[in-house]
Amino acid sequence: MTYDLIILGGGPAGYNAAERAAGAGMKTLVIEERALGGVCLNEGCIPTKTLLYSAKVYDHAKHGEKYGVKTEGATIDHSFVIDRKDRVVKMLTGGVAAALRGLGVEVVNASGVINGRGPEGLSVEAGGKEYVGKRLLICTGSEASVPPIPGLRESVASGFGMTNREILAMREIPKRLAVIGGGVIGLEMASYFNSVGSEVTVIEMLDHIGGPTDADIAAILLKNYAARGVKFLLGARVTSVGTGRVNYLPAGGGAEASVPCDRVLISIGRRARTAGIGLESVGVLTERGAVVTNGRGQTNVAGIWAAGDVNGRSMLAHTAYREGEAAVRDMLGQKDEVDYDAIPSVIYTNPEVASVGLTAAAAKARGIDAVEKKVTMKMSGRYVAENEGGDGILKLVAGREHGNILGIHMIGNYASEIIYGCAIIVEREMRAKDLQKFVFPHPTVGEVIREAAFSI
Ligand code: NAI
């Protein structure tokens, strides 16, 4: 039998595309070697949010006195948290499997390798069988990058070093946790383990945390976590990982120093999974290890699309959904293109950080004449009511001449839930004066967007 579409990888890009394709009447096969749901559902977005929610409840219990609530002897049962996380994952991955079954999508649980093109179509081998499809969508995702720093790979083999996969299965709370990389994964895990009592040290090679996050927002986030006892070593270059320690060269030179620790999290980025999947058999082009795609998910080879982390473009689950959908629409001959300038991003720390579009610095780097307006979250009564001592801010970046909104960036809770509206604002290229005419529910934290629009 020839499938209309074979999808390699059942993560957010793959399973969502499968639902859309099958919904449009395509005979669809998903080949997944591990578990449906991919990194996001099994060892990324959802498991971490489950842990972070428990930490938030625990933090509220410990620090409720600011709100007149006193709790004696609050404790957290980390093993229970992990069990609950496993239940949440099982429920959601079960939901994906049921949705695919309901749409008649076939799922093969094996590792798939592209095996060239025959007269019937593209051939993929999985679990000793050959499957042929008229079209192929590559959604093989990404894996944690573990560079050849001496001792780093050995540390993962011994269990002392962990990636996002192992840390989410760990049953004990390490007394001292070193986190290499102060990006999204590093900060979210630092947040959880700080809340549950580990002594956390974040070792970051740049002079700031949070990667491309707005500099003021990253500084506020750092200040919040430093006040809670997380240690940050910025501008630090890890030289090796030894038994019970991470060695590094501190910022500004000086002698090698080390962070003694019981466990190490390696969170220094991810790389696309393109090795060993047979791309060369069909001539799919890669650049720096990622499949090259356009905004419609097309690769350089007719009949082959790619979506999700494997294209190395944005490496976020919600981008993966969108890319998978755009690719399926393209297969169906419909016009669609992903707008990579309007993809929101969130760091689920407490307070949350959320962002969409250009920061002032990014606008400047692109040669765009932009203005930036910074407002305090305290302009929202709801924020003040719920954030004793909060220091959240929101920044609006707009084109100087027309006031078109280029970016919105914030730190403060509910940011993760507010940012999608901001993505629409940026995607639709609205102007500050358009925002002034929208009615925001009161009292909500999102009202600060309206306030900022009046001040630009
Ligand atoms: P990342 O790219 O966000 O951060 C990696 C950090 O490690 C950077 O700050 C980098 O400067 C630093 N670094 C690199 N090499 C280093 C070294 N040798 N020593 C010290 N620091 C070093 O990568 P991360 O945190 O591993 O996350 C991977 C991917 O997962 C990201 O692409 C992210 O988009 C995605 N993700 C998204 C989440 C979200 O949307 N909330 C949550 C978790 C992951």
PDB file of N, CA and C in Angstrom, residues 22 44 134 155 166 286 297 318 343 401 450:
ATOM      1  N   ALA A  22      -4.735  13.655   8.174  1.00  0.00           N
ATOM      2  CA  ALA A  22      -5.781  12.627   8.178  1.00  0.00           C
ATOM      3  C   ALA A  22      -7.157  13.288   8.139  1.00  0.00           C
ATOM      4  N   GLY A  44       9.835  17.227  28.242  1.00  0.00           N
ATOM      5  CA  GLY A  44      10.090  18.654  28.020  1.00  0.00           C
ATOM      6  C   GLY A  44       8.989  19.508  28.605  1.00  0.00           C
ATOM      7  N   LYS A 134       3.625   8.766  -0.848  1.00  0.00           N
ATOM      8  CA  LYS A 134       3.719   9.756  -1.933  1.00  0.00           C
ATOM      9  C   LYS A 134       4.462  10.989  -1.444  1.00  0.00           C
ATOM     10  N   SER A 155      30.126  11.948  32.230  1.00  0.00           N
ATOM     11  CA  SER A 155      29.265  12.249  33.378  1.00  0.00           C
ATOM     12  C   SER A 155      27.841  11.776  33.117  1.00  0.00           C
ATOM     13  N   GLU A 166      17.043  12.895  31.790  1.00  0.00           N
ATOM     14  CA  GLU A 166      17.331  12.203  33.041  1.00  0.00           C
ATOM     15  C   GLU A 166      16.864  13.006  34.253  1.00  0.00           C
ATOM     16  N   THR A 286      21.051  19.771   4.337  1.00  0.00           N
ATOM     17  CA  THR A 286      21.114  20.247   5.721  1.00  0.00           C
ATOM     18  C   THR A 286      22.139  21.374   5.816  1.00  0.00           C
ATOM     19  N   GLY A 297       7.684  24.834   4.849  1.00  0.00           N
ATOM     20  CA  GLY A 297       8.171  23.524   5.296  1.00  0.00           C
ATOM     21  C   GLY A 297       8.782  22.692   4.184  1.00  0.00           C
ATOM     22  N   HIS A 318       5.378  25.032  20.020  1.00  0.00           N
ATOM     23  CA  HIS A 318       4.290  25.720  19.311  1.00  0.00           C
ATOM     24  C   HIS A 318       4.699  26.096  17.890  1.00  0.00           C
ATOM     25  N   ILE A 343       6.565  34.682  16.731  1.00  0.00           N
ATOM     26  CA  ILE A 343       6.455  33.460  17.533  1.00  0.00           C
ATOM     27  C   ILE A 343       6.739  33.805  18.994  1.00  0.00           C
ATOM     28  N   GLU A 401       8.301  55.758  13.206  1.00  0.00           N
ATOM     29  CA  GLU A 401       7.496  56.588  12.308  1.00  0.00           C
ATOM     30  C   GLU A 401       6.001  56.274  12.401  1.00  0.00           C
ATOM     31  N   ARG A 450      -2.255  47.935  27.352  1.00  0.00           N
ATOM     32  CA  ARG A 450      -3.030  49.123  26.980  1.00  0.00           C
ATOM     33  C   ARG A 450      -2.376  50.392  27.537  1.00  0.00           C
TER      34      ARG A 450
END
